[in-house]
PDB file of C-alpha atoms in Angstrom:
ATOM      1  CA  UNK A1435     327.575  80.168  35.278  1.00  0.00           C
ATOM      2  CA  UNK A1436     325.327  79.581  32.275  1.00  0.00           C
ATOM      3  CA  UNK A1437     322.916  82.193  30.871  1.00  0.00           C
ATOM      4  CA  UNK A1438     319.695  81.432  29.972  1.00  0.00           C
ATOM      5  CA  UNK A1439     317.207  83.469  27.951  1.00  0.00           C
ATOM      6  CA  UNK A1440     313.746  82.481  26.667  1.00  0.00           C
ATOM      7  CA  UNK A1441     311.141  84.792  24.832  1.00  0.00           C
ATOM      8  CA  UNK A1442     308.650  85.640  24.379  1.00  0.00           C
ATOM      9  CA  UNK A1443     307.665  86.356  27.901  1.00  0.00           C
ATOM     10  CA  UNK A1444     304.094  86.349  27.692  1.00  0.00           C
ATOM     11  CA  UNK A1445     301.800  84.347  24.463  1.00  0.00           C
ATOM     12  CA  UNK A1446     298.361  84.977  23.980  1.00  0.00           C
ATOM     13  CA  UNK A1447     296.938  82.127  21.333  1.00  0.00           C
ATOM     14  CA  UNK A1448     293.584  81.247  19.489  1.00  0.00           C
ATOM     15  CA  UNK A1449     293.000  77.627  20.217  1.00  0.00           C
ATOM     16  CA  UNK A1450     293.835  75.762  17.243  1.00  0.00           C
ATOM     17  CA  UNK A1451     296.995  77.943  16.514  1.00  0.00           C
ATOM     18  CA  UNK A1452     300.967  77.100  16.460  1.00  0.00           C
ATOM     19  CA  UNK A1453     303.398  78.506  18.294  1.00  0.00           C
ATOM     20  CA  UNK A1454     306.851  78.408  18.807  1.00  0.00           C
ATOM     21  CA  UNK A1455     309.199  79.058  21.886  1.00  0.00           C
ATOM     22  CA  UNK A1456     312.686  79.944  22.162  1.00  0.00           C
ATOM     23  CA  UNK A1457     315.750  79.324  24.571  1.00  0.00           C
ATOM     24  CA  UNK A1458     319.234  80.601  24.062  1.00  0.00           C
ATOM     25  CA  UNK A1459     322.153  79.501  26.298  1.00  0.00           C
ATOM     26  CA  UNK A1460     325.274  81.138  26.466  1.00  0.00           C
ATOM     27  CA  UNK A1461     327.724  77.963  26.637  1.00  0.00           C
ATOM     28  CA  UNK A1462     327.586  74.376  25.939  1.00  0.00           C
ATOM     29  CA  UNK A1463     325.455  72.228  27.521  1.00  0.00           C
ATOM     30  CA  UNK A1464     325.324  68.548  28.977  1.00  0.00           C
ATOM     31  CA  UNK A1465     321.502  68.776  29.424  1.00  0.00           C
ATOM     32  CA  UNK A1466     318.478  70.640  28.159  1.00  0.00           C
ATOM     33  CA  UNK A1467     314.789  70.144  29.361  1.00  0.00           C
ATOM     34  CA  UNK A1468     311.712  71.769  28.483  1.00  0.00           C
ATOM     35  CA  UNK A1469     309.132  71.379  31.093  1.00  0.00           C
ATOM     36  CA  UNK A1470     305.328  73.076  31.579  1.00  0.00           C
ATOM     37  CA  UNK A1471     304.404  74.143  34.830  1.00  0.00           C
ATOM     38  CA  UNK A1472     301.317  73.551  35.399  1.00  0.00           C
ATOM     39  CA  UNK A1473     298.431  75.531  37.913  1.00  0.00           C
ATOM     40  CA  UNK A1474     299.463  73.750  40.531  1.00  0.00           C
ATOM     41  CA  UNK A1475     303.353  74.158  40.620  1.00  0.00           C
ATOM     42  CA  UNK A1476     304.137  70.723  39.614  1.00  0.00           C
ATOM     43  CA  UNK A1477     306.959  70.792  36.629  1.00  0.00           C
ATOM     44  CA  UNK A1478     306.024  68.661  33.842  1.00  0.00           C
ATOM     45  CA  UNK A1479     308.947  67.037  31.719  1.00  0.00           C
ATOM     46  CA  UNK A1480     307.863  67.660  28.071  1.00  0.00           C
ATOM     47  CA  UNK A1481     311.746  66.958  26.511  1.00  0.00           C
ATOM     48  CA  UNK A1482     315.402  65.891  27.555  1.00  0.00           C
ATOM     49  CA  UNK A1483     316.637  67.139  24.228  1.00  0.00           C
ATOM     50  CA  UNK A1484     320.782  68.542  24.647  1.00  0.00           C
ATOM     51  CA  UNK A1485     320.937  68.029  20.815  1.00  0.00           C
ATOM     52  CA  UNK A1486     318.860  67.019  18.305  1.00  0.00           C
ATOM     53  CA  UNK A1487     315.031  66.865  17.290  1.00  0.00           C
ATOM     54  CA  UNK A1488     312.146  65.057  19.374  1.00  0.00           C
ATOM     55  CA  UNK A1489     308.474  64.902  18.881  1.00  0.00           C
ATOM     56  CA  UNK A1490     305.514  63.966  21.311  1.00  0.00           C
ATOM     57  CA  UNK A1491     302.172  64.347  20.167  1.00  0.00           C
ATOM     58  CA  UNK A1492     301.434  67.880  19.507  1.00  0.00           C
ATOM     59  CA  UNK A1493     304.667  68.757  20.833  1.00  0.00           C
ATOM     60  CA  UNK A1494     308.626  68.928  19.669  1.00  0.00           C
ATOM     61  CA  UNK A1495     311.671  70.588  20.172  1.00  0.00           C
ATOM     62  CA  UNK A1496     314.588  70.922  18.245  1.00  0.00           C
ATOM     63  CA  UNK A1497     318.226  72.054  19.869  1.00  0.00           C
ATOM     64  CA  UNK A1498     320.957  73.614  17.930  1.00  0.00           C
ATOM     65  CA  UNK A1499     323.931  72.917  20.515  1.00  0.00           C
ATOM     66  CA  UNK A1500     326.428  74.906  18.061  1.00  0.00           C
ATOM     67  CA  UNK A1501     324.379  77.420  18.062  1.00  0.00           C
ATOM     68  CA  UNK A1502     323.265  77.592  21.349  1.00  0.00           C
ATOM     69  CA  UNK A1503     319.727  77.546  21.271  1.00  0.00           C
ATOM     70  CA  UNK A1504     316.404  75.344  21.263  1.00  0.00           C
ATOM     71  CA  UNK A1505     313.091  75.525  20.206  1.00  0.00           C
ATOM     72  CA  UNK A1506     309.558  73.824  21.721  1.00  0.00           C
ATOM     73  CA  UNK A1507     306.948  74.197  18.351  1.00  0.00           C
ATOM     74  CA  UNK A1508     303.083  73.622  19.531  1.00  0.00           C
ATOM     75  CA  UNK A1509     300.952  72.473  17.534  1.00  0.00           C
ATOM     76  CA  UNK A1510     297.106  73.150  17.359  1.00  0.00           C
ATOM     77  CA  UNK A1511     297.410  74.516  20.825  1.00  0.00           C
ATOM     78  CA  UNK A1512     294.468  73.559  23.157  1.00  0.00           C
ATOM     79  CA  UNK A1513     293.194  75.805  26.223  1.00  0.00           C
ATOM     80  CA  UNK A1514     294.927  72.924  28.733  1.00  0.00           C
ATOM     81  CA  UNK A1515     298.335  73.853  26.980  1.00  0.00           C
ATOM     82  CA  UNK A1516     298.375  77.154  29.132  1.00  0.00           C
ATOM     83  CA  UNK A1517     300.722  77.250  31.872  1.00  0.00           C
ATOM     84  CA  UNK A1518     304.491  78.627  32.068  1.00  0.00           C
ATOM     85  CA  UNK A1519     307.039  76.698  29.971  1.00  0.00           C
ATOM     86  CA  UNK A1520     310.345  76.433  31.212  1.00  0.00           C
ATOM     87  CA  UNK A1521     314.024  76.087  29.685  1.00  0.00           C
ATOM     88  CA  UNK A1522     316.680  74.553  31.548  1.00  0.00           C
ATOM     89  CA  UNK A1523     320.433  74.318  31.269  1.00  0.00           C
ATOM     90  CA  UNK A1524     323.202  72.540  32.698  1.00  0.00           C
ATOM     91  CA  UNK A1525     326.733  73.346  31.509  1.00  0.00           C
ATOM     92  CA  UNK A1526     329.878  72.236  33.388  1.00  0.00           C
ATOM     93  CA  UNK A1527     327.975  72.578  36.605  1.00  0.00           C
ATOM     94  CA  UNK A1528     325.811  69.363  37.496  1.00  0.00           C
ATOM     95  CA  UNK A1529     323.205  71.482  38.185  1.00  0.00           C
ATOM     96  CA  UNK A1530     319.826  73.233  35.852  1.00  0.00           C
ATOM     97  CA  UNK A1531     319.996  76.770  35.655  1.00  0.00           C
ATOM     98  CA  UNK A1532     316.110  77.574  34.381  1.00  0.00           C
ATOM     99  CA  UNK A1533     315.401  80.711  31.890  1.00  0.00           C
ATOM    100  CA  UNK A1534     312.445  83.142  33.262  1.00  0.00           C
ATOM    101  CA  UNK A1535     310.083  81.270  31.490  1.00  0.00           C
ATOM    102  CA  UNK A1536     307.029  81.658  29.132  1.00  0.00           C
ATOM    103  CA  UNK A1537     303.899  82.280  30.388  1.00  0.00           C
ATOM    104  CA  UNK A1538     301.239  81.017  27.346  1.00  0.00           C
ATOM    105  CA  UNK A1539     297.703  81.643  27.263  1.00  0.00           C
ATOM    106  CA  UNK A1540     295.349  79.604  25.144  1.00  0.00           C
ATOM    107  CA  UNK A1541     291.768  81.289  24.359  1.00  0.00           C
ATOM    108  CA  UNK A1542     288.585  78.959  23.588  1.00  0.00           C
TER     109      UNK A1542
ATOM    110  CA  UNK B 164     310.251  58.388  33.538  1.00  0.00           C
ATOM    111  CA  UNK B 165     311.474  58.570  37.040  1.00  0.00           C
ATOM    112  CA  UNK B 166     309.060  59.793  39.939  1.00  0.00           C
ATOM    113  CA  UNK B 167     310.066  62.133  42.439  1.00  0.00           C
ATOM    114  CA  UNK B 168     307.466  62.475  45.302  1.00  0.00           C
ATOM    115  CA  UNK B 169     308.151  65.302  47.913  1.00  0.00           C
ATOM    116  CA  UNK B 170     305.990  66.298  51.231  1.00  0.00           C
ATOM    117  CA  UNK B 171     303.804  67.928  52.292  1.00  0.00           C
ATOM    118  CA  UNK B 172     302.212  69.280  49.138  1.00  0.00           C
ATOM    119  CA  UNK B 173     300.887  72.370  51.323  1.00  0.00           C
ATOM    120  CA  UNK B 174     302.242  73.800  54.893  1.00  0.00           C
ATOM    121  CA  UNK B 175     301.162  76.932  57.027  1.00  0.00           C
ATOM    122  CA  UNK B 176     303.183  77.248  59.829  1.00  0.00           C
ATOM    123  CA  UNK B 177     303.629  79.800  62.596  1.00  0.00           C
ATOM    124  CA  UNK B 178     306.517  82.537  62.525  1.00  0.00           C
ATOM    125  CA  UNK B 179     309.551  81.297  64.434  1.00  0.00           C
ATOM    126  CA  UNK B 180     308.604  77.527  64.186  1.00  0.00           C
ATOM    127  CA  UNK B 181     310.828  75.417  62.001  1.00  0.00           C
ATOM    128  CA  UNK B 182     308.999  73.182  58.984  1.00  0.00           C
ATOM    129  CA  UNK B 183     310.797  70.129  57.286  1.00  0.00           C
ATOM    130  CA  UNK B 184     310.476  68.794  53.636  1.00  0.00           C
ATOM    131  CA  UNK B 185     310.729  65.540  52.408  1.00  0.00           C
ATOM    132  CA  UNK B 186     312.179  64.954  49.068  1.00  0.00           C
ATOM    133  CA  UNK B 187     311.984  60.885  47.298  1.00  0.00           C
ATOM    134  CA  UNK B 188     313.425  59.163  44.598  1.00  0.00           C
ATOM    135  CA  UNK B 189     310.489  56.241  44.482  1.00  0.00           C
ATOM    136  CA  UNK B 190     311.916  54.197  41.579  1.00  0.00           C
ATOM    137  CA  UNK B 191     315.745  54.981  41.504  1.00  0.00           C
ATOM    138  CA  UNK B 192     318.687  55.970  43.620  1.00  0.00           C
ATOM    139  CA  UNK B 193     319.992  59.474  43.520  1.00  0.00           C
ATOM    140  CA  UNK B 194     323.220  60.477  44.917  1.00  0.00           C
ATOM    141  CA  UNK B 195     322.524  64.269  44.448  1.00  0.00           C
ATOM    142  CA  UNK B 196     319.419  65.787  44.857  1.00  0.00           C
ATOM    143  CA  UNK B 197     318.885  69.588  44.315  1.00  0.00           C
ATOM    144  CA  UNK B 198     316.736  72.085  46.133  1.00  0.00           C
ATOM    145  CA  UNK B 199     314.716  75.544  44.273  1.00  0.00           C
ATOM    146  CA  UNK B 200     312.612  77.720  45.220  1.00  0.00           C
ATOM    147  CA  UNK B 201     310.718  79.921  43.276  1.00  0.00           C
ATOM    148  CA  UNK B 202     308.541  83.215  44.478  1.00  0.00           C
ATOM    149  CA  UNK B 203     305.047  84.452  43.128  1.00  0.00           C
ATOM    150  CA  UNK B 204     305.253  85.277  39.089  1.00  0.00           C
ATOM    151  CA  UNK B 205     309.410  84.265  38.816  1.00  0.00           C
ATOM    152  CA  UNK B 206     311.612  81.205  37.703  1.00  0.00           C
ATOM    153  CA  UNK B 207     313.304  79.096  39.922  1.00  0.00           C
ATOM    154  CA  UNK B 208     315.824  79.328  41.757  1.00  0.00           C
ATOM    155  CA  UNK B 209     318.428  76.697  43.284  1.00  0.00           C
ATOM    156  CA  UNK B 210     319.382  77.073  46.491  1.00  0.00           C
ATOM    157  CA  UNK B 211     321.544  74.001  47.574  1.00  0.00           C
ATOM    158  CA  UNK B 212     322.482  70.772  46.191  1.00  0.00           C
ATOM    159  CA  UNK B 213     321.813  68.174  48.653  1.00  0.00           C
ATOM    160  CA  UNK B 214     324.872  65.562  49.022  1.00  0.00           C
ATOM    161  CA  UNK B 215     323.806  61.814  50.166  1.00  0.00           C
ATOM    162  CA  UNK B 216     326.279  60.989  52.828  1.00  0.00           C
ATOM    163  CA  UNK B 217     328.083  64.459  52.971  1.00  0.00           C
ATOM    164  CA  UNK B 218     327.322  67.988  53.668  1.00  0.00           C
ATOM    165  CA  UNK B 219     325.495  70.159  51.489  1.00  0.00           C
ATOM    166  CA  UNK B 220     326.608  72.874  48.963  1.00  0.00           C
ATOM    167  CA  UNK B 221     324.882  76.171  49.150  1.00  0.00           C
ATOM    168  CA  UNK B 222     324.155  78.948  46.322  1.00  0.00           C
ATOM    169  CA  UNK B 223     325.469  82.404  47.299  1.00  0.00           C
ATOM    170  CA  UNK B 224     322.849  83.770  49.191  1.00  0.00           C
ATOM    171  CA  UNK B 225     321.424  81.292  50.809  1.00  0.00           C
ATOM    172  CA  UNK B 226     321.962  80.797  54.877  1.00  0.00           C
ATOM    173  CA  UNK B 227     322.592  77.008  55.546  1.00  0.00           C
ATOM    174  CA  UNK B 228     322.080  77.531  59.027  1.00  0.00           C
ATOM    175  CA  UNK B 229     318.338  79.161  57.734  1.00  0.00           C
ATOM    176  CA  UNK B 230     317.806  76.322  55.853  1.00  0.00           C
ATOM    177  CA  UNK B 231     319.200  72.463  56.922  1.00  0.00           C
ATOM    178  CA  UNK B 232     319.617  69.788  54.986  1.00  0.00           C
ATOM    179  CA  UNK B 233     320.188  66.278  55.399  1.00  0.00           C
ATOM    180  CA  UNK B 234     320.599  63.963  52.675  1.00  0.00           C
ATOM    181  CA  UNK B 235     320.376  60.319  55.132  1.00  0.00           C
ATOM    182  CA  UNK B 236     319.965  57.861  52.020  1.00  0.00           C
ATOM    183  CA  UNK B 237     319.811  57.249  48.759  1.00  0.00           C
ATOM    184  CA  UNK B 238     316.129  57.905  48.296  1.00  0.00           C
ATOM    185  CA  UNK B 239     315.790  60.463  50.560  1.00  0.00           C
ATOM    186  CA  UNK B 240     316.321  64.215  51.053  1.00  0.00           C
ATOM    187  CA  UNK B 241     314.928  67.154  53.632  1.00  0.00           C
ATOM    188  CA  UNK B 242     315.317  70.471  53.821  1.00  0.00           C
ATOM    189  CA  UNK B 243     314.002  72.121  56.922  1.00  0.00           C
ATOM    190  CA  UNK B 244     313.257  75.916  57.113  1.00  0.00           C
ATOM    191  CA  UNK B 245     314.764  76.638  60.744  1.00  0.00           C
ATOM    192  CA  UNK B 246     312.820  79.843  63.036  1.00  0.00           C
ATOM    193  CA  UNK B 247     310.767  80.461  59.403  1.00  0.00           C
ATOM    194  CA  UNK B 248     310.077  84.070  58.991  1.00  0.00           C
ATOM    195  CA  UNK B 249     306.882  85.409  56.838  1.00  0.00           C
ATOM    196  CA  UNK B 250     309.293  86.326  53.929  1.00  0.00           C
ATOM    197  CA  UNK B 251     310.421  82.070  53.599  1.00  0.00           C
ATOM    198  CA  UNK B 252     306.916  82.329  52.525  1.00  0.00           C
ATOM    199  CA  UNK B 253     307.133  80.776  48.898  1.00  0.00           C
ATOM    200  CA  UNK B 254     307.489  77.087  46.590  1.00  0.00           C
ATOM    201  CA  UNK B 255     309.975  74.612  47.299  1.00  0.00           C
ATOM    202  CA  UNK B 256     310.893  72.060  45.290  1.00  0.00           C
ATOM    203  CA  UNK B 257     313.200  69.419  44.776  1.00  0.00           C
ATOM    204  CA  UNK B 258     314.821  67.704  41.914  1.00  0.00           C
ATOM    205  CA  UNK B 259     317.138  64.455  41.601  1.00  0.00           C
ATOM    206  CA  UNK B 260     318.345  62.273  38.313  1.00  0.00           C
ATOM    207  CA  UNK B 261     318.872  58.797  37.980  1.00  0.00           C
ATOM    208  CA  UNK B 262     322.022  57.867  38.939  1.00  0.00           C
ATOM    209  CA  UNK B 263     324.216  56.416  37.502  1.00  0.00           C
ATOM    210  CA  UNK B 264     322.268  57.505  34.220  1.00  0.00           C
ATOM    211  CA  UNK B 265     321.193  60.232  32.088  1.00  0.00           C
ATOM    212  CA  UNK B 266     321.799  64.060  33.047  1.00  0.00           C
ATOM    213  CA  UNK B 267     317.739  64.320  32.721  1.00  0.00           C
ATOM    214  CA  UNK B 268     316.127  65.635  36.110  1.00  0.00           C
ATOM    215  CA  UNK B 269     312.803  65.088  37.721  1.00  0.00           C
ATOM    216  CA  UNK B 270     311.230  67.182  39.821  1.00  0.00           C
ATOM    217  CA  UNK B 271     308.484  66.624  43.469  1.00  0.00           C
ATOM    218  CA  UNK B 272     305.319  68.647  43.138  1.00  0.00           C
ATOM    219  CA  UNK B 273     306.796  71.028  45.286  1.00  0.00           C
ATOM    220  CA  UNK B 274     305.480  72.495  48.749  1.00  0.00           C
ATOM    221  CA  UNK B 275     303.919  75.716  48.671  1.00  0.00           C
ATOM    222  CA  UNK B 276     304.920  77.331  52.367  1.00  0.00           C
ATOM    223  CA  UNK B 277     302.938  80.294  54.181  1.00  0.00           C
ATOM    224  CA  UNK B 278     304.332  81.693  57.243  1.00  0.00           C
ATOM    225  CA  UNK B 279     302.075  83.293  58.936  1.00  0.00           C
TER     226      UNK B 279
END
């Protein structure tokens, strides 16, 4: 099945700061999702994004299908922005396969 | 968006007794719903895709006699954790996508289990 790969693992941020996460996927894709997990489990979607560039808010991602990998850029990160963010892939299989994830801290 | 709504948020059940989970598409049909679970610290993982109207399919690894589902309607799936053991402790949590429609999913808010 599909690989998935994310780094970095763990981000420690200033408030106010940008960041940028990565996910690499090791065949083509129907679907991509970033989502942020938040305290309590529940899996936010932040992006349905299998090609292409989105923005929301302080948020966007950008996917590179050819080159099998996307991006989620944060902007002026704010302490509520901490949480795990999660890749997700699906390839010829219906179903996600999710990368380990990156856990991101945001210090006041 | 779609919403997903899955129940209970929170169960603590005794070892040996069997807990069920109710998964809901609230504003759309899904034909195929999906079940994870993820452990303390780790990503999740997907354990069975839930079939409306047919049997499940199961991940290697997974014991479908351990863990029953039944996928009754187009709105609804459960999973039920059969003679639950302390190490089925962990977060379950469902998924489904519109269907027909896009290939984006949506997930419950998951149901953290303790057996105790």
């Amino acid at each position: 099945g599909i690989q998935v790969e994310q780094s970095p693992p763990d981000l420690i941020l200033q408030e106010g700061a940008n960041s940028t996460l990565r996910c690499n996927f090791s065949d083509s894709v129907n679907n991509l999702q970033w989502f942020h997990q938040n305290p309590w489990g529940q899996l936010i979607n932040l992006f349905y994004i299998p090609s292409g560039t989105k923005q929301n808010g302080r948020l966007s991602a950008t996917t590179v299908a050819t080159e099998r990998y996307s991006l989620l850029y944060i902007s002026s990160s704010q302490t509520t922005d901490s949480g795990v963010y999660f890749c997700a892939c699906t390839g010829s299989a219906r179903q996600l396969t999710f990368g380990s994830g990156t856990q991101l801290t945001v210090l006041p | 968006g779609a919403v997903v709504s899955q129940h209970p948020s929170r169960v603590i059940c005794k070892s040996g007794t069997s807990v069920k989970i109710e998964c809901r598409s609230l504003d759309f049909q899904a034909t195929t719903m999906f079940w994870y679970r993820q452990f303390p610290k780790q990503s999740l993982m997907l354990m069975a895709t839930s079939n409306e109207g047919s049997k499940a399919t199961y991940e290697q690894g997974v014991e479908k006699d351990k863990f029953l589902i039944n996928h009754a309607s187009l709105t609804l799936s459960t999973l039920t954790v059969t003679s639950a053991h302390p190490e089925d402790s962990s977060f379950y949590i469902c998924s489904a996508r519109k269907n027909p429609g896009t290939e984006e999913a949506f997930f419950g808010q998951g149901t953290r289990l303790t057996v105790v």
